[in-house]
Amino acid sequence: MTEAHDEWPWPDAPDPLPSPVVDNHCHLDHRIKGGLLIDVDDALDRAAAVGVTRIVQVGCDIESSQWAVATAQAQPAVVATVALHPNEAPRLAEQGTLEEALTEIDALAQSPDVRAVGETGLDYFRTGVEGRDAQHHSFREHIRMAHRHDRTLVIHDRDAHDDVLRLLDEEGVPPRTVMHCFSGDDDFARECLDRGAYLSFAGTVTFKNAQSLRDALGVTPRDRILVETDAPFLTPMPYRGRPNASFLVPLTVRFMAGIVGISDEELCRDITANTDRAFGGPWAERI
Ligand SMILES: [Zn+2]
Ligand SMILES: [Zn+2]
């Protein structure tokens, strides 16, 4: 994979973390101008150099789910998730190909390199009311897959808190469920925690206008906290607006430790233990 844009102006690497952590939600396959935003080995090396030694690569459609599986097979420090993103479901339904795509994801979910089904869920921000039936159907099918194949469920929830909880309750919450890029307040955090979910915080928690996210983190028990980039999106302060990558996770972790009121090292250890539990056990670190 040598097609990356080497000249991309990445920020300087932050100081290494005192103990390793996992970026549990990343899109290494993101492309600009036909090439990968960052070469996979480069992304993993830069991340490992600051203590982000493992990555969960997330699928959003059939192609990116296949890519995630292939990358996890080639890279011991990477595990894969597979799914149709909630914004993808209405498009496929319109083409009449949603059912066959779900069948394909179900087959991919059985690969040994796949730890989770996701990112699935609901997105009422980018998809209008006309797409909701397809999103609901797709979300339900993904929840069933997580149960069927004993995989973690990774949930994308944008402006759809109530319906996410309702569908989860109706289908049954999988024993390992992650709210990716948690985006609610402390009340919604409690609802998710009551259902046994892990809350994964992204760079958004560092944004000035995100007090409700910090309140949510403040009520999250230490054994349910995860960290992610959602790279190349949601870059933490002070680089908001620029492309994100896993090597910037230390900025988010240090900020979060300040909110939780524990040391960086304690939070790193918590995140590592939580990620292993949330994703069905440890896997190899990038050295
Ligand atoms: Zn998402
Ligand atoms: Zn994502």
PDB file of N, CA and C and ligand atoms in Angstrom, residues 25 27 58 60 85 119 156 180 228 230, ligand 2:
ATOM      1  N   HIS A  25     -11.826   2.939  16.911  1.00  0.00           N
ATOM      2  CA  HIS A  25     -12.694   3.280  15.770  1.00  0.00           C
ATOM      3  C   HIS A  25     -11.926   4.158  14.798  1.00  0.00           C
ATOM      4  N   HIS A  27     -10.887   4.823  10.376  1.00  0.00           N
ATOM      5  CA  HIS A  27     -11.160   4.558   8.953  1.00  0.00           C
ATOM      6  C   HIS A  27      -9.864   4.748   8.159  1.00  0.00           C
ATOM      7  N   VAL A  58     -12.824   0.071  10.918  1.00  0.00           N
ATOM      8  CA  VAL A  58     -14.280  -0.018  10.837  1.00  0.00           C
ATOM      9  C   VAL A  58     -14.781  -0.012   9.389  1.00  0.00           C
ATOM     10  N   CYS A  60     -17.887   0.302   6.539  1.00  0.00           N
ATOM     11  CA  CYS A  60     -19.112   1.109   6.344  1.00  0.00           C
ATOM     12  C   CYS A  60     -19.956   0.640   5.173  1.00  0.00           C
ATOM     13  N   HIS A  85     -23.130   1.195   6.855  1.00  0.00           N
ATOM     14  CA  HIS A  85     -23.363   2.415   7.634  1.00  0.00           C
ATOM     15  C   HIS A  85     -24.832   2.834   7.507  1.00  0.00           C
ATOM     16  N   GLU A 119     -19.845  -0.044  11.697  1.00  0.00           N
ATOM     17  CA  GLU A 119     -20.760   0.764  12.421  1.00  0.00           C
ATOM     18  C   GLU A 119     -22.138   0.753  11.771  1.00  0.00           C
ATOM     19  N   HIS A 156     -23.415   3.625  15.615  1.00  0.00           N
ATOM     20  CA  HIS A 156     -23.338   5.029  15.194  1.00  0.00           C
ATOM     21  C   HIS A 156     -24.704   5.641  15.459  1.00  0.00           C
ATOM     22  N   HIS A 180     -20.217   4.315  19.643  1.00  0.00           N
ATOM     23  CA  HIS A 180     -19.053   4.959  19.047  1.00  0.00           C
ATOM     24  C   HIS A 180     -19.288   6.464  18.930  1.00  0.00           C
ATOM     25  N   GLU A 228     -11.400   6.810  20.892  1.00  0.00           N
ATOM     26  CA  GLU A 228     -11.314   6.561  19.455  1.00  0.00           C
ATOM     27  C   GLU A 228     -10.940   7.849  18.736  1.00  0.00           C
ATOM     28  N   ASP A 230     -12.139   8.040  15.142  1.00  0.00           N
ATOM     29  CA  ASP A 230     -13.018   8.158  13.975  1.00  0.00           C
ATOM     30  C   ASP A 230     -12.244   8.816  12.839  1.00  0.00           C
TER      31      ASP A 230
HETATM   32 ZN    ZN B   2     -16.790   5.895  11.839  1.00  0.00          ZN
END
